[in-house]
Amino acid sequence: MTTTTRAAWERRVEELWSSFDDHAPADFLARAEALAAELPPGDAVALYELASAHDALDREEEAASLYRRALAAGLPGERRRQAVVQLGSTLRNLGRTEESIALLAAERKAVSDELDGAVAAFLSLSLADAGREREALSLALTALVPHLPRYGRSLTAYARDLAGGGGAAG
């Protein structure tokens, strides 16, 4: 697939997602499947987009499998981290909380970018589901601090106290 053709494919994927609410679930999934089928079998990006479509339609088991396949296929760039966040959320929804915590905690340590807050938010939800509410709140507050023009110092101290003095989760 040429760069121009790939760019056109990406635009059509973006258009499909922007019209998500305009489609019945079966129609949306059929369109996502058709787009994915345009790329070679096993293409990491196609697998990711298909996983996301299943996830958006509350088909978590299918989504989890596809996210794993996309990651194993070498999903590149920003989509890789998005897939990890979305897989972590999906695992939590499937009741596989400890697996979600392990995945998201490892991701939190692996890289830092504009998705740091999303990683922290979904990790916080999983920690809360695991009965680790104080750790979850500590992590959420720590993630919030960079967005506050004031009170960062005190919220950082409170977050540390919530976590038992050892700092935030993960």
Coordinates of C-alpha atoms in Angstrom, one line a residue:
M1 CA 0.0 0.0 0.0
T2 CA 1.5 3.4 -1.0
T3 CA 1.8 6.2 1.4
T4 CA -1.0 8.1 -0.4
T5 CA -3.3 5.1 -0.3
R6 CA -2.5 4.5 3.4
A7 CA -3.2 8.2 4.2
A8 CA -6.6 7.9 2.4
W9 CA -7.3 4.7 4.4
E10 CA -6.5 6.6 7.6
R11 CA -8.8 9.4 6.7
R12 CA -11.6 6.9 6.1
V13 CA -11.0 5.3 9.5
E14 CA -11.1 8.8 11.1
E15 CA -14.4 9.5 9.3
L16 CA -15.9 6.3 10.4
W17 CA -15.0 7.0 14.1
S18 CA -16.3 10.6 13.8
S19 CA -19.7 9.2 12.6
F20 CA -19.8 6.4 15.3
D21 CA -23.1 7.7 16.7
D22 CA -24.7 7.7 13.3
H23 CA -24.4 3.9 12.8
A24 CA -26.3 1.0 14.2
P25 CA -23.8 -1.3 16.0
A26 CA -23.8 -4.0 13.4
D27 CA -23.3 -1.4 10.6
F28 CA -20.4 0.2 12.4
L29 CA -18.7 -3.1 13.0
A30 CA -19.3 -4.2 9.3
R31 CA -17.7 -0.9 8.1
A32 CA -14.7 -1.3 10.5
E33 CA -14.3 -4.9 9.3
A34 CA -14.4 -3.8 5.7
L35 CA -11.7 -1.2 6.3
A36 CA -9.5 -3.6 8.2
A37 CA -9.9 -6.1 5.3
E38 CA -8.3 -3.6 2.9
L39 CA -5.0 -4.1 4.7
P40 CA -2.9 -7.2 4.6
P41 CA -3.9 -10.0 7.0
G42 CA -2.3 -9.5 10.4
D43 CA -1.6 -5.8 9.9
A44 CA -1.1 -4.3 13.3
V45 CA -3.0 -1.1 12.6
A46 CA -6.0 -3.0 11.1
L47 CA -6.1 -5.3 14.1
Y48 CA -6.0 -2.3 16.5
E49 CA -8.8 -0.5 14.7
L50 CA -10.9 -3.6 14.7
A51 CA -10.2 -4.1 18.4
S52 CA -11.3 -0.6 19.1
A53 CA -14.5 -1.1 17.1
H54 CA -15.3 -4.2 19.1
D55 CA -14.4 -2.4 22.4
A56 CA -16.6 0.6 21.5
L57 CA -19.5 -1.9 21.0
D58 CA -18.9 -3.6 24.4
R59 CA -17.5 -6.7 22.8
E60 CA -14.7 -6.9 25.3
E61 CA -13.5 -10.5 24.8
E62 CA -13.1 -10.0 21.0
A63 CA -11.4 -6.6 21.7
A64 CA -8.9 -8.1 24.2
S65 CA -7.8 -10.8 21.7
L66 CA -7.5 -8.3 18.9
Y67 CA -5.5 -5.8 21.0
R68 CA -3.1 -8.5 22.0
R69 CA -2.7 -9.5 18.3
A70 CA -2.1 -5.9 17.3
L71 CA 0.5 -5.4 20.0
A72 CA 2.2 -8.7 19.1
A73 CA 2.3 -7.7 15.4
G74 CA 4.3 -4.6 16.4
L75 CA 1.7 -1.9 16.5
P76 CA 3.6 1.4 16.0
G77 CA 3.7 4.8 17.5
E78 CA 0.9 6.4 19.5
R79 CA -1.5 3.6 18.6
R80 CA 0.7 1.2 20.6
R81 CA 0.2 3.1 23.8
Q82 CA -3.5 3.7 23.1
A83 CA -3.9 -0.1 22.6
V84 CA -2.2 -0.7 26.0
V85 CA -4.6 1.8 27.7
Q86 CA -7.6 0.3 26.0
L87 CA -6.6 -3.3 26.7
G88 CA -6.0 -2.4 30.3
S89 CA -9.5 -0.9 30.5
T90 CA -11.0 -3.9 28.7
L91 CA -9.3 -6.3 31.0
R92 CA -10.8 -4.4 34.0
N93 CA -14.2 -4.6 32.4
L94 CA -13.7 -8.4 32.0
G95 CA -12.9 -8.7 35.7
R96 CA -9.2 -9.4 35.1
T97 CA -8.2 -6.6 37.4
E98 CA -4.8 -7.8 38.4
E99 CA -3.8 -8.3 34.8
S100 CA -5.0 -4.8 34.1
I101 CA -3.0 -3.4 37.0
A102 CA 0.2 -5.2 35.9
L103 CA -0.2 -4.1 32.3
L104 CA -0.9 -0.4 33.1
A105 CA 1.7 -0.2 35.9
A106 CA 4.3 -1.5 33.5
E107 CA 3.2 1.0 30.8
R108 CA 3.4 3.8 33.3
K109 CA 7.1 3.0 33.9
A110 CA 7.9 2.3 30.2
V111 CA 7.3 5.6 28.5
S112 CA 6.0 9.1 29.2
D113 CA 3.9 11.2 26.8
E114 CA 0.6 12.9 26.4
L115 CA -1.2 9.7 27.4
D116 CA 0.3 9.6 30.9
G117 CA -2.9 10.9 32.4
A118 CA -5.0 8.2 30.6
V119 CA -2.7 5.5 31.8
A120 CA -2.9 6.8 35.4
A121 CA -6.7 7.2 35.2
F122 CA -7.3 3.6 34.0
L123 CA -4.8 2.3 36.4
S124 CA -6.6 4.2 39.2
L125 CA -9.9 2.5 38.2
S126 CA -8.3 -0.9 38.3
L127 CA -6.7 -0.3 41.6
A128 CA -10.0 0.8 43.1
D129 CA -11.7 -2.3 41.7
A130 CA -8.9 -4.3 43.4
G131 CA -9.8 -2.7 46.8
R132 CA -6.8 -0.5 46.7
E133 CA -8.8 2.8 46.9
R134 CA -6.2 4.9 48.7
E135 CA -3.5 4.0 46.2
A136 CA -6.0 4.7 43.4
L137 CA -6.8 8.1 44.8
S138 CA -3.1 8.9 45.4
L139 CA -2.3 8.0 41.8
A140 CA -5.3 10.1 40.4
L141 CA -4.3 13.1 42.5
T142 CA -0.7 12.8 41.4
A143 CA -1.8 12.7 37.8
L144 CA -3.9 15.8 38.3
V145 CA -1.2 17.9 39.9
P146 CA 0.5 19.1 36.7
H147 CA -2.9 20.5 35.5
L148 CA -3.4 22.7 38.6
P149 CA -1.9 26.2 38.7
R150 CA -2.0 26.2 42.5
Y151 CA -2.0 23.6 45.3
G152 CA 0.3 21.2 43.5
R153 CA 2.7 21.0 46.5
S154 CA 0.0 20.3 49.0
L155 CA -1.8 17.8 46.7
T156 CA 1.5 16.0 46.1
A157 CA 2.0 15.7 49.9
Y158 CA -1.6 14.5 50.4
A159 CA -1.2 11.9 47.6
R160 CA 2.0 10.7 49.2
D161 CA 0.2 10.3 52.6
L162 CA -2.6 8.4 50.9
A163 CA -0.2 6.0 49.4
G164 CA 1.4 5.3 52.8
G165 CA 4.2 7.8 52.6
G166 CA 5.9 5.9 49.7
G167 CA 4.6 8.0 46.8
A168 CA 2.2 7.1 44.1
A169 CA 1.3 3.7 42.7
G170 CA 3.3 1.9 40.1

